[in-house]
């Protein structure tokens, strides 16, 4: 089924279909296509056999080649991207650059370098998570040229540079978590052949990615909600992980104008409490204080939010009341047996764990402004359903330091991404011979990840 | 009419030997005589019933063999009662109408009252019929033909007035029972509350003593009260403050509350799936003044009263279900014999035949269990048959539900329409596993009560084993080796002192084998879990199932043996039913006991718990849809 789908896709993609139809149907263009074929043959001939590639390292030769071409060097491939002005770096312009490259030369000379350059620049254009762009990038490779045509070619590493470049594209997709699709596969098969390294890499990705896709039982939604109240709602349910707990919005963010004409930003206050927490709070000894503590950080992908908890110290062991067994509790059957036998060791499946009583947490909240006044508002809101809070002393134990951090963190928008670690690592080396570095880089990852 | 219990005792002593002799069942008769003698000696000290001993791997055959009988006079008497009741139910009661209008017509209720069915078990001195448990069970067979009437009557006398009957004082009995027996007053039982099913601690209804100390004021509300809409006398359970050893504690107390006291309001009837004619509603009490003399038993002693009432009412469900199934078999077999498909009548098809066999076996087993239990309860002394009664309830309620649905299946689509009574029976019988203690709770009761008893006996032995007593271990290993080599267990059902007829010998052997294996299984469970077995509900469920099966096997063996020995009509069919049932259940028991062994591969418990945990944590089915894809 897979292969038929690939074939269908092949036909749909039209390129080969067009070529086939050219060959078969139109005598007028047949000369052209023959010429085209000849060109390909020539190209193939020029690149010669793997044996010679072994003797003469590919990068050196391709640099030579570029020099003989005398107009373009590797640097110019990056230039293509750098010619785009900073403010118009979008998917459309990125695609345009690719189009420019593919149309410039029927032989696609220097396409490996171009692809490496493009991979580096993708995050700048904000297309590093776009599957269609990766496919378009793969499309830059000339088709059917690198497919091994006999068993000797198949045995040896046929066109290693190109294959490594193909693998590199897939690696980058992998590191951004982009799942290739059938089009990717068709392209790879067209370019490198059925059992080439990039196709193997593709198969490995397709083996692992679907398995890992839902491995996180608590997925963070993509994209995160913009509204701070919705974000707080999401974060609090995520921390509480209790289907019974109820979210209460104590205050919506709004701007108020005081009598003196001053404008005040009222912060949002969103709290969460479950019935069992209410029960615990109701049982709390009113002579002991409860604490409002925070802020504690919670990371949601690249956004950090802060929350506050209402908690108490654990009840000391001497104050704990053990529930006494009442034989007149259940009308229908005994709840406990009056036996002097304990569970046998062989059936005791409990672990020996040192229990540490951390004390109960009664409620949590999130607010954009973690000062005592705001949090007091939360506590008085809680008091409506938990009357005991009126009798219990409430202490505020707030860390001041993080306030500033929070303020500093806030302007950072959720979707501006720090540079990709891979590129970060490469940057300091960029003044060396870039191609050699890339070569080594890709080979290493090739060996490690594939 | 004379006191039935006394009569029963006399009847048992006199004609037994003769009837057995006349039927040429020599060995059985001799055995019965010997049992008789033994029983008369320890009549009043009898505290053990049959089921508990099974947990020790013993068959207390004196308790269940021979099958209990009633005397000839009593039999005549019951026949006199049964005939008019049967006539009334077949001619006057329109069950379809009751179901449709969700109300029992007044004239039907009056007819029931005239027949005395509102006071079947109330002694004659208080104006009731004063019948024994056995006769009550017999009448219930007929009453059960209409689920709504059966539930109304059961709520009235099996639980509603039972409190006065078993724990009330003379004055209370004199005051209330006559009117209840005649049906002038209807009783209801008010225990369940919105937040309390079996949990006594969460009962919220409160009774506070008034300042003059003459009245209790009851406040609170009770739900799912059968007869709640029109009951005049209610047994109400409420929390009262009692001083125990100088500490004030809340304890449950039972009260007789008359509707005439005022302050009682009942809600609209619940719209139910089945038993629609019974009036089930919420009852609220608002400062209802109840005189102090209306306390049943002692103040603070309501828990025991409630438990005794609940435990005593259950045995009759066996005969009720059997009556229902017998009726259904008549109706369906008529259809199966006349309906033709492919030029063959439906009754020729194996799968249809299977359903009838199932119904016959179920009815036979239920009857046997119900009347065995009723007979045990009728014996002099104060036998504790609550375990047996609970087992009868569990077995018959589940069997009843299955049989009703199979009977409907025979008719196919026709059965699903309201033109036939089958859909009503299916709806009505769905309540059986739920009320009078859900089957889950009763299984816990059965298994835990037995485990408690066995644990008391076996604690010393198990402790010795855990200490590493070589002698015991060798002894145990020897026994295991013997049984595994095929030595059959002999618990005395067959052979020289046997009580089971020869044609049932094989089934009796199977029962013996099951019982002895059950004994050692219980021992190993106690060894493994000790008192923490209360938390192993899946284990307890299997223990209860095995015990129910064992009791059912005993009942059919005992009944069929008696039938052969006295030559009842069609006793060969009984033997066939008994052997079929025992053979079937023998393998089921063995499977269950294998499951109870440690790390048995058949035991899926860990997986079951895991699955349930995943579902319950997410409160939904968590698998992805089969059409979902990941790429």
mmCIF file of N, CA, C and O in Angstrom, chain A residues 263-346:
data_model
loop_
_atom_site.group_PDB
_atom_site.id
_atom_site.type_symbol
_atom_site.label_atom_id
_atom_site.label_comp_id
_atom_site.label_asym_id
_atom_site.label_seq_id
_atom_site.Cartn_x
_atom_site.Cartn_y
_atom_site.Cartn_z
ATOM 1 N N UNK A 263 -4.570 56.339 37.232
ATOM 2 C CA UNK A 263 -4.978 55.094 36.585
ATOM 3 C C UNK A 263 -4.333 53.933 37.310
ATOM 4 O O UNK A 263 -3.122 53.916 37.522
ATOM 5 N N UNK A 264 -5.138 52.959 37.697
ATOM 6 C CA UNK A 264 -4.571 51.807 38.401
ATOM 7 C C UNK A 264 -4.839 50.552 37.586
ATOM 8 O O UNK A 264 -5.952 50.339 37.118
ATOM 9 N N UNK A 265 -3.807 49.748 37.447
ATOM 10 C CA UNK A 265 -3.966 48.450 36.788
ATOM 11 C C UNK A 265 -4.370 47.444 37.857
ATOM 12 O O UNK A 265 -3.621 47.201 38.789
ATOM 13 N N UNK A 266 -5.580 46.906 37.723
ATOM 14 C CA UNK A 266 -5.965 45.874 38.678
ATOM 15 C C UNK A 266 -5.491 44.528 38.134
ATOM 16 O O UNK A 266 -5.778 44.194 36.995
ATOM 17 N N UNK A 267 -4.778 43.779 38.964
ATOM 18 C CA UNK A 267 -4.252 42.504 38.479
ATOM 19 C C UNK A 267 -5.339 41.432 38.466
ATOM 20 O O UNK A 267 -6.346 41.557 39.159
ATOM 21 N N UNK A 268 -5.112 40.398 37.659
ATOM 22 C CA UNK A 268 -6.058 39.268 37.702
ATOM 23 C C UNK A 268 -5.693 38.378 38.881
ATOM 24 O O UNK A 268 -4.527 38.254 39.251
ATOM 25 N N UNK A 269 -6.727 37.777 39.460
ATOM 26 C CA UNK A 269 -6.502 36.802 40.538
ATOM 27 C C UNK A 269 -7.328 35.575 40.196
ATOM 28 O O UNK A 269 -8.553 35.643 40.100
ATOM 29 N N UNK A 270 -6.641 34.465 39.959
ATOM 30 C CA UNK A 270 -7.331 33.217 39.643
ATOM 31 C C UNK A 270 -6.902 32.182 40.662
ATOM 32 O O UNK A 270 -5.711 31.997 40.895
ATOM 33 N N UNK A 271 -7.876 31.542 41.289
ATOM 34 C CA UNK A 271 -7.552 30.556 42.324
ATOM 35 C C UNK A 271 -8.141 29.203 42.009
ATOM 36 O O UNK A 271 -9.043 29.073 41.178
ATOM 37 N N UNK A 272 -7.625 28.184 42.685
ATOM 38 C CA UNK A 272 -8.159 26.829 42.493
ATOM 39 C C UNK A 272 -8.231 26.144 43.850
ATOM 40 O O UNK A 272 -7.355 26.341 44.708
ATOM 41 N N UNK A 273 -9.327 25.411 44.044
ATOM 42 C CA UNK A 273 -9.478 24.660 45.283
ATOM 43 C C UNK A 273 -10.378 23.462 45.013
ATOM 44 O O UNK A 273 -11.346 23.560 44.269
ATOM 45 N N UNK A 274 -10.030 22.328 45.630
ATOM 46 C CA UNK A 274 -10.858 21.139 45.439
ATOM 47 C C UNK A 274 -11.666 20.888 46.704
ATOM 48 O O UNK A 274 -11.313 21.385 47.774
ATOM 49 N N UNK A 275 -12.751 20.126 46.593
ATOM 50 C CA UNK A 275 -13.571 19.839 47.780
ATOM 51 C C UNK A 275 -12.771 19.198 48.905
ATOM 52 O O UNK A 275 -12.999 19.509 50.082
ATOM 53 N N UNK A 276 -11.820 18.326 48.532
ATOM 54 C CA UNK A 276 -11.068 17.680 49.617
ATOM 55 C C UNK A 276 -10.154 18.680 50.308
ATOM 56 O O UNK A 276 -9.892 18.572 51.508
ATOM 57 N N UNK A 277 -9.689 19.663 49.553
ATOM 58 C CA UNK A 277 -8.887 20.708 50.197
ATOM 59 C C UNK A 277 -9.756 21.538 51.142
ATOM 60 O O UNK A 277 -9.306 21.930 52.225
ATOM 61 N N UNK A 278 -10.995 21.795 50.712
ATOM 62 C CA UNK A 278 -11.904 22.536 51.581
ATOM 63 C C UNK A 278 -12.137 21.769 52.879
ATOM 64 O O UNK A 278 -12.172 22.345 53.968
ATOM 65 N N UNK A 279 -12.282 20.446 52.711
ATOM 66 C CA UNK A 279 -12.512 19.603 53.881
ATOM 67 C C UNK A 279 -11.322 19.672 54.840
ATOM 68 O O UNK A 279 -11.483 19.805 56.053
ATOM 69 N N UNK A 280 -10.124 19.591 54.252
ATOM 70 C CA UNK A 280 -8.908 19.661 55.060
ATOM 71 C C UNK A 280 -8.828 20.983 55.797
ATOM 72 O O UNK A 280 -8.459 21.041 56.977
ATOM 73 N N UNK A 281 -9.163 22.042 55.076
ATOM 74 C CA UNK A 281 -9.066 23.376 55.678
ATOM 75 C C UNK A 281 -10.082 23.514 56.805
ATOM 76 O O UNK A 281 -9.789 24.117 57.841
ATOM 77 N N UNK A 282 -11.269 22.925 56.589
ATOM 78 C CA UNK A 282 -12.289 23.020 57.630
ATOM 79 C C UNK A 282 -11.832 22.304 58.896
ATOM 80 O O UNK A 282 -12.207 22.679 60.008
ATOM 81 N N UNK A 283 -11.018 21.255 58.738
ATOM 82 C CA UNK A 283 -10.553 20.501 59.901
ATOM 83 C C UNK A 283 -9.325 21.132 60.545
ATOM 84 O O UNK A 283 -8.831 20.635 61.545
ATOM 85 N N UNK A 284 -8.798 22.186 59.936
ATOM 86 C CA UNK A 284 -7.555 22.761 60.421
ATOM 87 C C UNK A 284 -7.749 23.375 61.803
ATOM 88 O O UNK A 284 -8.759 24.015 62.087
ATOM 89 N N UNK A 285 -6.764 23.148 62.640
ATOM 90 C CA UNK A 285 -6.800 23.705 63.984
ATOM 91 C C UNK A 285 -6.684 25.230 63.911
ATOM 92 O O UNK A 285 -5.661 25.764 63.481
ATOM 93 N N UNK A 286 -7.714 25.972 64.346
ATOM 94 C CA UNK A 286 -7.710 27.437 64.153
ATOM 95 C C UNK A 286 -6.644 28.159 64.957
ATOM 96 O O UNK A 286 -6.386 29.341 64.720
ATOM 97 N N UNK A 287 -6.018 27.475 65.915
ATOM 98 C CA UNK A 287 -4.960 28.145 66.682
ATOM 99 C C UNK A 287 -3.642 28.183 65.931
ATOM 100 O O UNK A 287 -2.736 28.923 66.289
ATOM 101 N N UNK A 288 -3.538 27.354 64.903
ATOM 102 C CA UNK A 288 -2.292 27.320 64.135
ATOM 103 C C UNK A 288 -2.457 28.182 62.895
ATOM 104 O O UNK A 288 -3.525 28.173 62.281
ATOM 105 N N UNK A 289 -1.411 28.912 62.561
ATOM 106 C CA UNK A 289 -1.550 29.793 61.399
ATOM 107 C C UNK A 289 -1.503 29.028 60.078
ATOM 108 O O UNK A 289 -1.005 27.906 60.005
ATOM 109 N N UNK A 290 -2.048 29.665 59.061
ATOM 110 C CA UNK A 290 -1.856 29.160 57.694
ATOM 111 C C UNK A 290 -0.959 30.157 56.966
ATOM 112 O O UNK A 290 -0.904 31.336 57.318
ATOM 113 N N UNK A 291 -0.244 29.672 55.974
ATOM 114 C CA UNK A 291 0.738 30.512 55.293
ATOM 115 C C UNK A 291 0.366 30.709 53.840
ATOM 116 O O UNK A 291 -0.090 29.777 53.178
ATOM 117 N N UNK A 292 0.600 31.933 53.370
ATOM 118 C CA UNK A 292 0.543 32.179 51.934
ATOM 119 C C UNK A 292 1.984 32.265 51.479
ATOM 120 O O UNK A 292 2.737 33.112 51.949
ATOM 121 N N UNK A 293 2.367 31.361 50.613
ATOM 122 C CA UNK A 293 3.766 31.310 50.202
ATOM 123 C C UNK A 293 3.890 31.442 48.702
ATOM 124 O O UNK A 293 3.002 31.062 47.949
ATOM 125 N N UNK A 294 5.027 31.947 48.300
ATOM 126 C CA UNK A 294 5.279 32.063 46.873
ATOM 127 C C UNK A 294 6.231 33.195 46.608
ATOM 128 O O UNK A 294 6.793 33.767 47.547
ATOM 129 N N UNK A 295 6.414 33.580 45.406
ATOM 130 C CA UNK A 295 5.905 32.888 44.212
ATOM 131 C C UNK A 295 6.792 31.704 43.844
ATOM 132 O O UNK A 295 7.988 31.733 44.064
ATOM 133 N N UNK A 296 6.170 30.669 43.316
ATOM 134 C CA UNK A 296 6.889 29.510 42.808
ATOM 135 C C UNK A 296 6.766 29.484 41.296
ATOM 136 O O UNK A 296 5.707 29.802 40.769
ATOM 137 N N UNK A 297 7.852 29.144 40.632
ATOM 138 C CA UNK A 297 7.791 29.190 39.164
ATOM 139 C C UNK A 297 7.175 27.922 38.569
ATOM 140 O O UNK A 297 7.289 26.840 39.131
ATOM 141 N N UNK A 298 6.519 28.100 37.453
ATOM 142 C CA UNK A 298 6.030 26.964 36.663
ATOM 143 C C UNK A 298 6.371 27.252 35.210
ATOM 144 O O UNK A 298 6.017 28.313 34.686
ATOM 145 N N UNK A 299 7.104 26.361 34.619
ATOM 146 C CA UNK A 299 7.505 26.551 33.229
ATOM 147 C C UNK A 299 6.534 25.855 32.301
ATOM 148 O O UNK A 299 6.261 24.672 32.458
ATOM 149 N N UNK A 300 6.004 26.594 31.354
ATOM 150 C CA UNK A 300 5.186 26.008 30.303
ATOM 151 C C UNK A 300 5.928 26.241 28.997
ATOM 152 O O UNK A 300 5.941 27.351 28.486
ATOM 153 N N UNK A 301 6.595 25.218 28.525
ATOM 154 C CA UNK A 301 7.483 25.333 27.378
ATOM 155 C C UNK A 301 8.461 26.490 27.602
ATOM 156 O O UNK A 301 9.326 26.382 28.459
ATOM 157 N N UNK A 302 8.274 27.647 26.953
ATOM 158 C CA UNK A 302 9.270 28.701 27.138
ATOM 159 C C UNK A 302 8.739 29.858 27.961
ATOM 160 O O UNK A 302 9.369 30.898 28.080
ATOM 161 N N UNK A 303 7.526 29.681 28.479
ATOM 162 C CA UNK A 303 6.945 30.724 29.294
ATOM 163 C C UNK A 303 7.042 30.304 30.755
ATOM 164 O O UNK A 303 6.861 29.142 31.068
ATOM 165 N N UNK A 304 7.304 31.276 31.599
ATOM 166 C CA UNK A 304 7.350 30.975 33.022
ATOM 167 C C UNK A 304 6.252 31.752 33.712
ATOM 168 O O UNK A 304 6.080 32.951 33.476
ATOM 169 N N UNK A 305 5.459 31.042 34.520
ATOM 170 C CA UNK A 305 4.434 31.729 35.296
ATOM 171 C C UNK A 305 4.696 31.436 36.771
ATOM 172 O O UNK A 305 5.417 30.502 37.100
ATOM 173 N N UNK A 306 4.092 32.234 37.630
ATOM 174 C CA UNK A 306 4.338 32.082 39.070
ATOM 175 C C UNK A 306 3.032 31.856 39.791
ATOM 176 O O UNK A 306 1.997 32.397 39.411
ATOM 177 N N UNK A 307 3.094 31.015 40.808
ATOM 178 C CA UNK A 307 1.878 30.746 41.575
ATOM 179 C C UNK A 307 2.161 30.840 43.061
ATOM 180 O O UNK A 307 3.307 30.829 43.504
ATOM 181 N N UNK A 308 1.054 30.951 43.818
ATOM 182 C CA UNK A 308 1.134 31.078 45.270
ATOM 183 C C UNK A 308 0.294 29.979 45.902
ATOM 184 O O UNK A 308 -0.709 29.563 45.319
ATOM 185 N N UNK A 309 0.725 29.507 47.061
ATOM 186 C CA UNK A 309 -0.052 28.468 47.722
ATOM 187 C C UNK A 309 -0.466 28.923 49.106
ATOM 188 O O UNK A 309 0.209 29.745 49.740
ATOM 189 N N UNK A 310 -1.601 28.375 49.534
ATOM 190 C CA UNK A 310 -2.051 28.555 50.904
ATOM 191 C C UNK A 310 -1.822 27.221 51.586
ATOM 192 O O UNK A 310 -2.398 26.211 51.182
ATOM 193 N N UNK A 311 -0.950 27.195 52.579
ATOM 194 C CA UNK A 311 -0.644 25.900 53.182
ATOM 195 C C UNK A 311 -0.492 26.041 54.695
ATOM 196 O O UNK A 311 -0.540 27.149 55.246
ATOM 197 N N UNK A 312 -0.327 24.897 55.338
ATOM 198 C CA UNK A 312 -0.116 24.906 56.786
ATOM 199 C C UNK A 312 1.006 23.937 57.100
ATOM 200 O O UNK A 312 1.367 23.100 56.276
ATOM 201 N N UNK A 313 1.533 24.051 58.282
ATOM 202 C CA UNK A 313 2.550 23.095 58.704
ATOM 203 C C UNK A 313 1.883 21.754 58.976
ATOM 204 O O UNK A 313 0.706 21.702 59.324
ATOM 205 N N UNK A 314 2.625 20.683 58.806
ATOM 206 C CA UNK A 314 2.030 19.375 59.110
ATOM 207 C C UNK A 314 1.645 19.281 60.579
ATOM 208 O O UNK A 314 2.307 19.856 61.446
ATOM 209 N N UNK A 315 0.537 18.574 60.821
ATOM 210 C CA UNK A 315 0.116 18.396 62.211
ATOM 211 C C UNK A 315 1.155 17.533 62.913
ATOM 212 O O UNK A 315 1.537 16.489 62.402
ATOM 213 N N UNK A 316 1.614 17.987 64.066
ATOM 214 C CA UNK A 316 2.580 17.162 64.793
ATOM 215 C C UNK A 316 1.933 15.838 65.193
ATOM 216 O O UNK A 316 0.724 15.779 65.430
ATOM 217 N N UNK A 317 2.735 14.774 65.239
ATOM 218 C CA UNK A 317 2.170 13.429 65.441
ATOM 219 C C UNK A 317 1.338 13.290 66.707
ATOM 220 O O UNK A 317 0.394 12.528 66.733
ATOM 221 N N UNK A 318 1.668 14.080 67.758
ATOM 222 C CA UNK A 318 0.918 13.891 69.006
ATOM 223 C C UNK A 318 -0.507 14.464 68.898
ATOM 224 O O UNK A 318 -1.381 14.122 69.674
ATOM 225 N N UNK A 319 -0.731 15.339 67.896
ATOM 226 C CA UNK A 319 -2.064 15.928 67.779
ATOM 227 C C UNK A 319 -2.962 15.155 66.830
ATOM 228 O O UNK A 319 -4.140 15.433 66.701
ATOM 229 N N UNK A 320 -2.352 14.222 66.116
ATOM 230 C CA UNK A 320 -3.149 13.491 65.126
ATOM 231 C C UNK A 320 -4.153 12.590 65.816
ATOM 232 O O UNK A 320 -3.825 11.864 66.745
ATOM 233 N N UNK A 321 -5.379 12.623 65.296
ATOM 234 C CA UNK A 321 -6.399 11.748 65.872
ATOM 235 C C UNK A 321 -6.562 10.558 64.944
ATOM 236 O O UNK A 321 -6.854 10.713 63.764
ATOM 237 N N UNK A 322 -6.370 9.409 65.527
ATOM 238 C CA UNK A 322 -6.581 8.223 64.693
ATOM 239 C C UNK A 322 -8.054 7.885 64.674
ATOM 240 O O UNK A 322 -8.742 7.955 65.689
ATOM 241 N N UNK A 323 -8.518 7.503 63.501
ATOM 242 C CA UNK A 323 -9.922 7.151 63.393
ATOM 243 C C UNK A 323 -10.141 5.805 64.069
ATOM 244 O O UNK A 323 -9.508 4.819 63.731
ATOM 245 N N UNK A 324 -11.035 5.827 65.045
ATOM 246 C CA UNK A 324 -11.262 4.586 65.788
ATOM 247 C C UNK A 324 -12.267 3.743 65.009
ATOM 248 O O UNK A 324 -13.215 4.261 64.429
ATOM 249 N N UNK A 325 -12.022 2.443 65.010
ATOM 250 C CA UNK A 325 -12.929 1.551 64.300
ATOM 251 C C UNK A 325 -14.195 1.371 65.112
ATOM 252 O O UNK A 325 -14.153 1.008 66.293
ATOM 253 N N UNK A 326 -15.314 1.658 64.474
ATOM 254 C CA UNK A 326 -16.593 1.510 65.135
ATOM 255 C C UNK A 326 -17.294 0.291 64.546
ATOM 256 O O UNK A 326 -17.656 0.288 63.380
ATOM 257 N N UNK A 327 -17.452 -0.763 65.341
ATOM 258 C CA UNK A 327 -18.084 -1.966 64.776
ATOM 259 C C UNK A 327 -19.526 -1.723 64.349
ATOM 260 O O UNK A 327 -20.083 -2.502 63.592
ATOM 261 N N UNK A 328 -20.122 -0.652 64.846
ATOM 262 C CA UNK A 328 -21.494 -0.367 64.446
ATOM 263 C C UNK A 328 -21.510 0.669 63.331
ATOM 264 O O UNK A 328 -22.321 1.594 63.317
ATOM 265 N N UNK A 329 -20.593 0.539 62.412
ATOM 266 C CA UNK A 329 -20.501 1.541 61.360
ATOM 267 C C UNK A 329 -21.290 1.092 60.135
ATOM 268 O O UNK A 329 -22.023 1.849 59.538
ATOM 269 N N UNK A 330 -21.107 -0.182 59.751
ATOM 270 C CA UNK A 330 -21.715 -0.652 58.521
ATOM 271 C C UNK A 330 -22.841 -1.615 58.845
ATOM 272 O O UNK A 330 -22.670 -2.547 59.618
ATOM 273 N N UNK A 331 -24.018 -1.359 58.240
ATOM 274 C CA UNK A 331 -25.174 -2.198 58.514
ATOM 275 C C UNK A 331 -25.021 -3.592 57.932
ATOM 276 O O UNK A 331 -25.686 -4.516 58.346
ATOM 277 N N UNK A 332 -24.208 -3.739 56.909
ATOM 278 C CA UNK A 332 -24.283 -4.968 56.135
ATOM 279 C C UNK A 332 -23.116 -5.924 56.311
ATOM 280 O O UNK A 332 -23.300 -7.124 56.246
ATOM 281 N N UNK A 333 -21.930 -5.410 56.483
ATOM 282 C CA UNK A 333 -20.828 -6.359 56.638
ATOM 283 C C UNK A 333 -19.754 -5.760 57.545
ATOM 284 O O UNK A 333 -19.688 -4.545 57.703
ATOM 285 N N UNK A 334 -18.930 -6.603 58.163
ATOM 286 C CA UNK A 334 -17.896 -6.071 59.047
ATOM 287 C C UNK A 334 -16.830 -5.318 58.249
ATOM 288 O O UNK A 334 -16.352 -5.808 57.229
ATOM 289 N N UNK A 335 -16.474 -4.140 58.708
ATOM 290 C CA UNK A 335 -15.463 -3.358 57.996
ATOM 291 C C UNK A 335 -14.055 -3.795 58.382
ATOM 292 O O UNK A 335 -13.094 -3.495 57.692
ATOM 293 N N UNK A 336 -13.939 -4.468 59.513
ATOM 294 C CA UNK A 336 -12.633 -4.983 59.926
ATOM 295 C C UNK A 336 -12.825 -6.353 60.517
ATOM 296 O O UNK A 336 -13.881 -6.653 61.073
ATOM 297 N N UNK A 337 -11.808 -7.173 60.390
ATOM 298 C CA UNK A 337 -11.884 -8.498 60.998
ATOM 299 C C UNK A 337 -11.145 -8.466 62.323
ATOM 300 O O UNK A 337 -10.115 -7.809 62.460
ATOM 301 N N UNK A 338 -11.707 -9.169 63.270
ATOM 302 C CA UNK A 338 -11.084 -9.242 64.583
ATOM 303 C C UNK A 338 -10.157 -10.448 64.587
ATOM 304 O O UNK A 338 -10.474 -11.491 65.125
ATOM 305 N N UNK A 339 -9.010 -10.314 63.938
ATOM 306 C CA UNK A 339 -8.086 -11.432 63.825
ATOM 307 C C UNK A 339 -6.695 -10.979 64.230
ATOM 308 O O UNK A 339 -6.345 -9.809 64.081
ATOM 309 N N UNK A 340 -5.921 -11.918 64.698
ATOM 310 C CA UNK A 340 -4.566 -11.602 65.129
ATOM 311 C C UNK A 340 -3.562 -12.031 64.054
ATOM 312 O O UNK A 340 -2.499 -12.540 64.345
ATOM 313 N N UNK A 341 -3.949 -11.896 62.795
ATOM 314 C CA UNK A 341 -3.075 -12.330 61.707
ATOM 315 C C UNK A 341 -2.776 -11.155 60.801
ATOM 316 O O UNK A 341 -3.684 -10.423 60.413
ATOM 317 N N UNK A 342 -1.517 -10.990 60.463
ATOM 318 C CA UNK A 342 -1.158 -9.904 59.556
ATOM 319 C C UNK A 342 -0.898 -10.457 58.174
ATOM 320 O O UNK A 342 -0.814 -11.664 57.970
ATOM 321 N N UNK A 343 -0.742 -9.538 57.253
ATOM 322 C CA UNK A 343 -0.447 -9.934 55.882
ATOM 323 C C UNK A 343 0.900 -10.654 55.835
ATOM 324 O O UNK A 343 1.857 -10.237 56.486
ATOM 325 N N UNK A 344 0.948 -11.719 55.047
ATOM 326 C CA UNK A 344 2.185 -12.471 54.933
ATOM 327 C C UNK A 344 3.212 -11.655 54.152
ATOM 328 O O UNK A 344 2.855 -10.854 53.283
ATOM 329 N N UNK A 345 4.466 -11.872 54.478
ATOM 330 C CA UNK A 345 5.527 -11.096 53.818
ATOM 331 C C UNK A 345 5.488 -11.270 52.302
ATOM 332 O O UNK A 345 5.721 -10.344 51.546
ATOM 333 N N UNK A 346 5.198 -12.490 51.876
ATOM 334 C CA UNK A 346 5.181 -12.764 50.439
ATOM 335 C C UNK A 346 4.130 -11.983 49.691
ATOM 336 O O UNK A 346 4.238 -11.784 48.485
#
